Coordinates of N, CA and C in Angstrom, one line a residue:
Q1 N -0.5 6.7 19.1 CA -0.3 7.1 17.7 C 0.5 6.0 17.0
V2 N 0.3 5.9 15.7 CA 1.0 5.0 14.8 C 1.7 5.8 13.7
Q3 N 2.9 5.6 13.5 CA 3.6 6.3 12.4 C 3.9 5.3 11.3
L4 N 3.7 5.7 10.1 CA 3.9 4.9 8.9 C 4.8 5.5 8.0
V5 N 5.8 4.8 7.6 CA 6.8 5.4 6.6 C 6.9 4.5 5.4
E6 N 6.6 5.1 4.3 CA 6.6 4.3 3.0 C 7.9 4.6 2.3
S7 N 8.3 3.6 1.5 CA 9.5 3.7 0.7 C 9.3 2.8 -0.5
G8 N 10.2 3.0 -1.5 CA 10.2 2.2 -2.7 C 9.6 2.7 -4.0
G9 N 9.0 3.9 -3.9 CA 8.4 4.4 -5.1 C 9.5 4.9 -6.1
G10 N 9.0 5.3 -7.3 CA 10.0 5.8 -8.3 C 9.4 5.8 -9.7
L11 N 10.3 5.9 -10.6 CA 9.9 5.9 -12.0 C 10.3 4.6 -12.7
V12 N 9.4 4.0 -13.4 CA 9.7 2.7 -14.0 C 8.9 2.7 -15.4
Q13 N 9.5 1.9 -16.3 CA 8.9 1.7 -17.6 C 7.7 0.7 -17.5
A14 N 6.8 0.9 -18.4 CA 5.7 -0.1 -18.5 C 6.2 -1.5 -18.6
G15 N 5.6 -2.4 -17.8 CA 6.1 -3.8 -17.8 C 7.0 -4.1 -16.7
G16 N 7.5 -3.0 -16.1 CA 8.5 -3.2 -15.0 C 7.9 -3.5 -13.7
S17 N 8.8 -3.5 -12.7 CA 8.3 -3.9 -11.3 C 8.9 -2.9 -10.3
L18 N 8.1 -2.8 -9.2 CA 8.6 -2.0 -8.0 C 8.1 -2.8 -6.8
R19 N 8.8 -2.6 -5.7 CA 8.3 -3.1 -4.4 C 8.2 -1.9 -3.4
L20 N 7.0 -1.7 -2.9 CA 6.8 -0.7 -1.9 C 6.9 -1.3 -0.5
S21 N 7.4 -0.5 0.5 CA 7.5 -1.0 1.9 C 6.8 0.1 2.7
C22 N 6.2 -0.4 3.8 CA 5.6 0.5 4.8 C 5.9 0.0 6.2
A23 N 6.7 0.7 6.9 CA 7.1 0.4 8.2 C 6.3 1.1 9.3
A24 N 5.7 0.4 10.2 CA 4.9 0.9 11.2 C 5.7 1.0 12.5
S25 N 5.5 2.1 13.3 CA 6.1 2.3 14.6 C 5.1 3.0 15.5
G26 N 5.5 3.0 16.8 CA 4.6 3.7 17.8 C 3.7 2.7 18.4
S27 N 2.5 3.1 18.6 CA 1.5 2.2 19.3 C 0.9 1.2 18.3
I28 N 1.7 0.2 18.0 CA 1.4 -0.8 16.9 C 0.6 -1.9 17.4
F29 N 0.4 -2.0 18.7 CA -0.4 -3.2 19.2 C -1.8 -3.0 18.7
S30 N -2.4 -4.1 18.5 CA -3.8 -4.2 18.0 C -4.1 -3.6 16.6
I31 N -3.0 -3.4 15.9 CA -3.2 -3.1 14.4 C -3.7 -4.3 13.8
N32 N -4.8 -4.2 13.1 CA -5.4 -5.3 12.4 C -5.1 -5.2 10.9
T33 N -5.9 -4.5 10.2 CA -5.7 -4.5 8.7 C -4.7 -3.4 8.3
M34 N -3.8 -3.8 7.4 CA -2.9 -2.8 6.8 C -3.1 -2.9 5.3
G35 N -3.0 -1.7 4.6 CA -3.3 -1.7 3.2 C -2.6 -0.6 2.5
W36 N -2.7 -0.8 1.2 CA -2.2 0.2 0.2 C -3.3 0.8 -0.5
Y37 N -3.3 2.1 -0.6 CA -4.2 2.9 -1.4 C -3.4 3.7 -2.4
R38 N -4.1 4.2 -3.4 CA -3.4 5.1 -4.4 C -4.4 6.2 -4.8
Q39 N -3.8 7.3 -5.2 CA -4.5 8.4 -5.7 C -3.9 8.9 -7.0
P40 N -4.5 8.6 -8.1 CA -4.0 9.0 -9.4 C -4.2 10.5 -9.5
P41 N -3.5 11.2 -10.4 CA -3.7 12.7 -10.6 C -5.1 13.0 -10.9
G42 N -5.7 13.9 -10.2 CA -7.1 14.3 -10.5 C -8.2 13.4 -10.1
K43 N -7.8 12.3 -9.4 CA -8.8 11.3 -9.1 C -8.9 11.1 -7.6
Q44 N -9.9 10.3 -7.1 CA -10.0 10.0 -5.7 C -9.1 8.9 -5.3
R45 N -8.8 8.9 -4.0 CA -8.0 7.8 -3.5 C -8.8 6.5 -3.5
E46 N -8.1 5.4 -3.9 CA -8.8 4.1 -4.0 C -7.9 3.0 -3.4
L47 N -8.7 1.9 -2.9 CA -8.0 0.8 -2.4 C -7.2 0.0 -3.5
V48 N -6.0 -0.3 -3.2 CA -5.2 -1.2 -4.1 C -5.2 -2.6 -3.5
A49 N -4.8 -2.8 -2.2 CA -4.7 -4.1 -1.6 C -4.7 -3.9 -0.1
A50 N -5.2 -4.9 0.6 CA -5.2 -4.9 2.0 C -4.9 -6.3 2.6
I51 N -4.4 -6.4 3.8 CA -4.1 -7.6 4.4 C -4.4 -7.5 5.9
T52 N -5.0 -8.5 6.4 CA -5.3 -8.5 7.9 C -4.2 -9.1 8.7
S53 N -4.3 -9.1 10.0 CA -3.3 -9.6 10.8 C -3.2 -11.2 10.7
G54 N -4.3 -11.8 10.2 CA -4.4 -13.2 9.9 C -4.0 -13.5 8.5
S55 N -3.5 -12.5 7.8 CA -3.0 -12.7 6.4 C -4.1 -12.9 5.3
S56 N -5.3 -12.6 5.6 CA -6.3 -12.6 4.6 C -6.1 -11.3 3.7
T57 N -6.2 -11.5 2.4 CA -5.9 -10.4 1.5 C -7.1 -10.0 0.7
N58 N -7.1 -8.8 0.2 CA -8.1 -8.3 -0.7 C -7.5 -7.4 -1.7
Y59 N -7.9 -7.5 -3.0 CA -7.2 -6.7 -4.0 C -8.3 -6.0 -4.9
A60 N -7.9 -4.8 -5.4 CA -8.7 -4.2 -6.4 C -8.7 -5.1 -7.7
D61 N -9.8 -5.1 -8.4 CA -9.8 -5.9 -9.6 C -8.7 -5.5 -10.6
S62 N -8.4 -4.2 -10.7 CA -7.4 -3.7 -11.6 C -6.0 -4.2 -11.4
V63 N -5.7 -4.7 -10.2 CA -4.3 -5.1 -9.9 C -4.2 -6.6 -9.6
K64 N -5.3 -7.3 -9.6 CA -5.3 -8.8 -9.4 C -4.4 -9.5 -10.4
G65 N -3.6 -10.4 -9.9 CA -2.7 -11.1 -10.7 C -1.4 -10.4 -11.1
R66 N -1.3 -9.1 -10.7 CA -0.1 -8.3 -11.0 C 0.6 -7.8 -9.7
F67 N -0.2 -7.5 -8.7 CA 0.3 -7.0 -7.4 C 0.1 -8.0 -6.3
T68 N 1.0 -8.0 -5.4 CA 1.0 -9.0 -4.2 C 1.3 -8.2 -2.9
I69 N 0.3 -8.3 -2.0 CA 0.6 -7.6 -0.7 C 1.0 -8.7 0.3
S70 N 2.0 -8.3 1.1 CA 2.4 -9.3 2.2 C 2.8 -8.5 3.4
R71 N 3.0 -9.2 4.5 CA 3.2 -8.6 5.8 C 4.1 -9.3 6.6
D72 N 5.1 -8.6 7.2 CA 6.0 -9.2 8.1 C 5.8 -8.7 9.5
N73 N 5.0 -9.4 10.3 CA 4.7 -8.9 11.6 C 5.8 -8.7 12.6
T74 N 6.9 -9.5 12.3 CA 8.1 -9.3 13.2 C 8.8 -8.0 12.9
K75 N 8.6 -7.5 11.7 CA 9.2 -6.2 11.4 C 8.2 -5.1 11.3
N76 N 6.9 -5.4 11.6 CA 5.9 -4.4 11.6 C 5.9 -3.7 10.2
T77 N 6.0 -4.5 9.2 CA 6.1 -3.9 7.8 C 5.2 -4.6 6.9
V78 N 4.6 -3.8 6.0 CA 3.8 -4.4 4.9 C 4.4 -4.0 3.6
Y79 N 4.3 -4.9 2.6 CA 4.9 -4.8 1.3 C 3.9 -4.8 0.2
L80 N 4.2 -4.2 -0.9 CA 3.4 -4.3 -2.1 C 4.3 -4.6 -3.2
Q81 N 4.3 -5.8 -3.7 CA 5.1 -6.1 -4.9 C 4.2 -5.8 -6.1
M82 N 4.7 -5.0 -7.0 CA 4.0 -4.6 -8.2 C 4.7 -5.0 -9.4
N83 N 4.1 -5.9 -10.2 CA 4.7 -6.4 -11.4 C 3.8 -6.0 -12.6
S84 N 4.4 -6.1 -13.8 CA 3.7 -5.8 -15.0 C 3.0 -4.4 -14.9
L85 N 3.7 -3.4 -14.5 CA 3.2 -2.1 -14.2 C 2.7 -1.5 -15.5
K86 N 1.6 -0.7 -15.4 CA 1.0 0.0 -16.5 C 1.0 1.5 -16.3
P87 N 1.0 2.3 -17.3 CA 0.9 3.7 -17.1 C -0.3 4.1 -16.2
E88 N -1.4 3.4 -16.2 CA -2.5 3.8 -15.4 C -2.3 3.4 -13.9
D89 N -1.2 2.8 -13.6 CA -0.8 2.6 -12.2 C -0.1 3.8 -11.6
T90 N 0.1 4.8 -12.4 CA 0.8 6.0 -11.9 C -0.1 6.7 -10.9
A91 N 0.5 6.9 -9.7 CA -0.3 7.5 -8.6 C 0.6 7.8 -7.4
V92 N 0.1 8.5 -6.4 CA 0.7 8.5 -5.1 C 0.2 7.3 -4.4
Y93 N 1.0 6.5 -3.8 CA 0.6 5.3 -3.1 C 0.7 5.6 -1.6
Y94 N -0.3 5.3 -0.9 CA -0.4 5.5 0.6 C -0.6 4.2 1.3
C95 N 0.1 4.1 2.4 CA 0.0 3.0 3.3 C -1.1 3.4 4.4
R96 N -1.9 2.5 4.8 CA -2.9 2.7 5.9 C -2.8 1.6 6.9
A97 N -2.9 1.9 8.2 CA -3.0 0.9 9.2 C -4.3 1.2 10.0
D98 N -5.0 0.1 10.3 CA -6.3 0.3 11.1 C -6.1 -0.3 12.5
R99 N -6.4 0.5 13.5 CA -6.3 0.0 14.9 C -7.7 0.3 15.5
G100 N -8.5 -0.7 15.6 CA -9.9 -0.4 16.0 C -10.6 0.4 14.9
F101 N -11.2 1.5 15.4 CA -11.9 2.4 14.4 C -11.0 3.6 14.0
I102 N -9.7 3.5 14.3 CA -8.8 4.6 14.0 C -7.9 4.2 12.8
M103 N -7.8 5.0 11.8 CA -7.1 4.8 10.6 C -5.9 5.7 10.6
Y104 N -4.7 5.1 10.4 CA -3.5 5.9 10.3 C -3.0 5.9 8.8
W105 N -2.4 7.0 8.4 CA -1.9 7.1 7.0 C -0.5 7.5 7.0
G106 N 0.2 6.9 6.0 CA 1.6 7.4 5.7 C 1.5 8.6 4.8
Q107 N 2.7 9.1 4.5 CA 2.8 10.4 3.8 C 2.7 10.2 2.3
G108 N 2.8 9.0 1.8 CA 2.7 8.7 0.4 C 4.0 8.6 -0.3
T109 N 4.0 7.8 -1.3 CA 5.2 7.7 -2.2 C 4.7 7.6 -3.6
Q110 N 5.4 8.4 -4.5 CA 5.0 8.5 -5.9 C 5.5 7.3 -6.7
V111 N 4.6 6.8 -7.5 CA 4.9 5.8 -8.5 C 4.6 6.3 -9.8
T112 N 5.5 6.3 -10.7 CA 5.3 6.8 -12.1 C 5.7 5.8 -13.1
V113 N 4.7 5.4 -13.9 CA 5.0 4.3 -14.9 C 5.0 5.0 -16.3
S114 N 6.1 5.0 -17.0 CA 6.1 5.6 -18.3 C 5.8 4.6 -19.4
S115 N 5.2 5.1 -20.5 CA 4.8 4.2 -21.6 C 5.9 4.0 -22.6

């Protein structure tokens, strides 16, 4: 089993910044891709950004140039730096870790961007 604990969410004004953290523990060997997903109110969960163990990254078009995903393998932690936040970024943000064909999810952290 892999446990994921997210932190760093909150309320911020449009144009502001937040940094989310996701710490992994448990059976973390062979974790490859880690990523951030979000679920806006009334909508489906969507990919925000992902990073492989080799540090290859992938971003949703809506966040390119504003968000940066990074990973510290010594701390088993993945980060999401979010700049120039917009009201449409408001969502519950979830961390995901992939180990083989198994996906593990965190409990989610709320990000609210006020206009």
